Tab-separated table of C-alpha atoms in Angstrom:
chain	number	residue	atom	x	y	z
A	168	MET	CA	-143.682	-73.748	266.600
A	169	ASN	CA	-147.021	-73.103	265.662
A	170	CYS	CA	-148.568	-70.423	263.854
A	171	TYR	CA	-151.870	-68.614	265.476
A	172	ILE	CA	-154.180	-66.102	264.501
A	173	VAL	CA	-154.678	-63.156	266.813
A	174	ILE	CA	-157.884	-61.137	266.417
A	175	TYR	CA	-158.490	-58.297	268.612
A	176	ASN	CA	-161.058	-55.540	269.010
A	177	LEU	CA	-159.932	-52.577	271.066
A	178	GLN	CA	-162.260	-49.849	272.797
A	179	SER	CA	-162.668	-46.811	270.847
A	180	SER	CA	-161.016	-44.913	273.737
A	181	THR	CA	-157.691	-46.913	272.967
A	182	SER	CA	-155.034	-44.501	272.157
A	183	GLU	CA	-152.467	-44.654	269.278
A	184	ALA	CA	-149.638	-45.309	271.939
A	185	GLU	CA	-151.491	-48.170	273.262
A	186	VAL	CA	-152.223	-49.563	269.909
A	187	SER	CA	-148.315	-49.335	269.010
A	188	ARG	CA	-147.384	-50.894	272.344
A	189	LEU	CA	-149.744	-53.871	271.601
A	190	HIS	CA	-148.259	-54.109	267.808
A	191	SER	CA	-144.582	-53.827	269.394
A	192	ALA	CA	-145.563	-56.956	271.544
A	193	LEU	CA	-146.955	-58.984	268.846
A	194	ARG	CA	-143.513	-58.084	267.082
A	195	THR	CA	-141.718	-59.729	270.019
A	196	PHE	CA	-143.003	-63.207	268.640
A	197	GLU	CA	-140.390	-65.509	266.543
A	198	GLY	CA	-142.410	-64.713	263.529
A	199	TRP	CA	-145.354	-62.265	262.751
A	200	GLY	CA	-147.183	-61.105	259.690
A	201	ARG	CA	-150.197	-58.607	259.992
A	202	ILE	CA	-153.012	-60.048	258.316
A	203	THR	CA	-155.650	-56.717	258.589
A	204	ASP	CA	-155.778	-53.766	260.918
A	205	SER	CA	-156.787	-55.785	263.756
A	206	SER	CA	-155.612	-59.322	263.200
A	207	TRP	CA	-151.857	-60.737	263.316
A	208	ALA	CA	-150.583	-64.218	262.376
A	209	ILE	CA	-147.693	-65.148	264.784
A	210	VAL	CA	-145.402	-68.238	264.721
A	211	THR	CA	-143.939	-69.176	268.464
A	212	SER	CA	-143.712	-72.084	270.519
A	213	LYS	CA	-146.110	-70.733	273.192
A	214	SER	CA	-149.630	-72.066	273.559
A	215	ALA	CA	-152.600	-70.044	272.666
A	216	VAL	CA	-153.352	-69.376	276.729
A	217	GLU	CA	-149.718	-68.001	277.102
A	218	ILE	CA	-150.304	-65.648	274.171
A	219	ARG	CA	-153.311	-64.491	275.530
A	220	ASP	CA	-152.145	-63.910	278.819
A	221	PHE	CA	-149.095	-62.265	277.414
A	222	LEU	CA	-151.073	-59.761	275.171
A	223	ASP	CA	-153.674	-59.388	278.076
A	224	ASN	CA	-150.976	-56.889	279.268
A	225	TYR	CA	-151.224	-54.677	276.303
A	226	ILE	CA	-154.686	-54.046	275.844
A	227	ASP	CA	-157.834	-52.595	278.173
A	228	SER	CA	-159.894	-55.025	280.249
A	229	ASN	CA	-162.977	-54.239	278.048
A	230	SER	CA	-161.065	-54.919	274.742
A	231	GLN	CA	-161.693	-58.313	272.803
A	232	LEU	CA	-158.852	-60.773	272.109
A	233	MET	CA	-159.051	-64.084	270.777
A	234	VAL	CA	-156.119	-66.435	269.766
A	235	ILE	CA	-156.421	-69.467	267.280
A	236	LYS	CA	-154.100	-71.772	266.375
A	237	SER	CA	-153.776	-72.103	262.530
A	238	GLY	CA	-154.954	-74.951	260.729
A	239	ARG	CA	-153.803	-76.871	257.664
A	240	GLU	CA	-156.139	-74.795	254.983
A	241	ALA	CA	-156.337	-71.121	254.115
A	242	ALA	CA	-157.170	-68.715	251.760
A	243	TRP	CA	-157.007	-65.024	251.516
A	244	ARG	CA	-157.334	-61.740	249.616
A	245	ASN	CA	-155.790	-58.022	249.937
A	246	ILE	CA	-154.136	-58.683	253.312
A	247	LEU	CA	-151.213	-56.862	254.532
A	248	ALA	CA	-148.777	-59.617	255.191
A	249	SER	CA	-146.889	-60.975	252.314
A	250	ASN	CA	-148.253	-64.333	250.403
A	251	ASP	CA	-144.930	-65.687	250.508
A	252	TRP	CA	-144.701	-65.215	254.575
A	253	LEU	CA	-148.335	-66.753	254.807
A	254	LYS	CA	-147.542	-69.869	252.549
A	255	SER	CA	-144.533	-70.361	254.853
A	256	ASN	CA	-146.119	-69.769	257.913
A	257	LEU	CA	-149.852	-69.984	257.982
A	258	VAL	CA	-150.772	-73.012	256.118
A	259	TYR	CA	-148.489	-76.431	257.236
């Protein structure tokens, strides 16, 4: 399993219901932690392309989406996920 960083920028016309569906989709992965309002860390055996294609079903065609495989080093401050979860999943 790998950890990926998912970053998105939704169109201003995106409804709360659409945001909720995207967040529900992100929570379907084997592990997840919300980092900021528009970025998550997810743990999965899927590839970045597979994650992108899956999440593409939950965002407007004009919204921005990026999926990055997590590396070996990270630092953070004042994020939404717990420090313990990030230490266990983000940095290998």
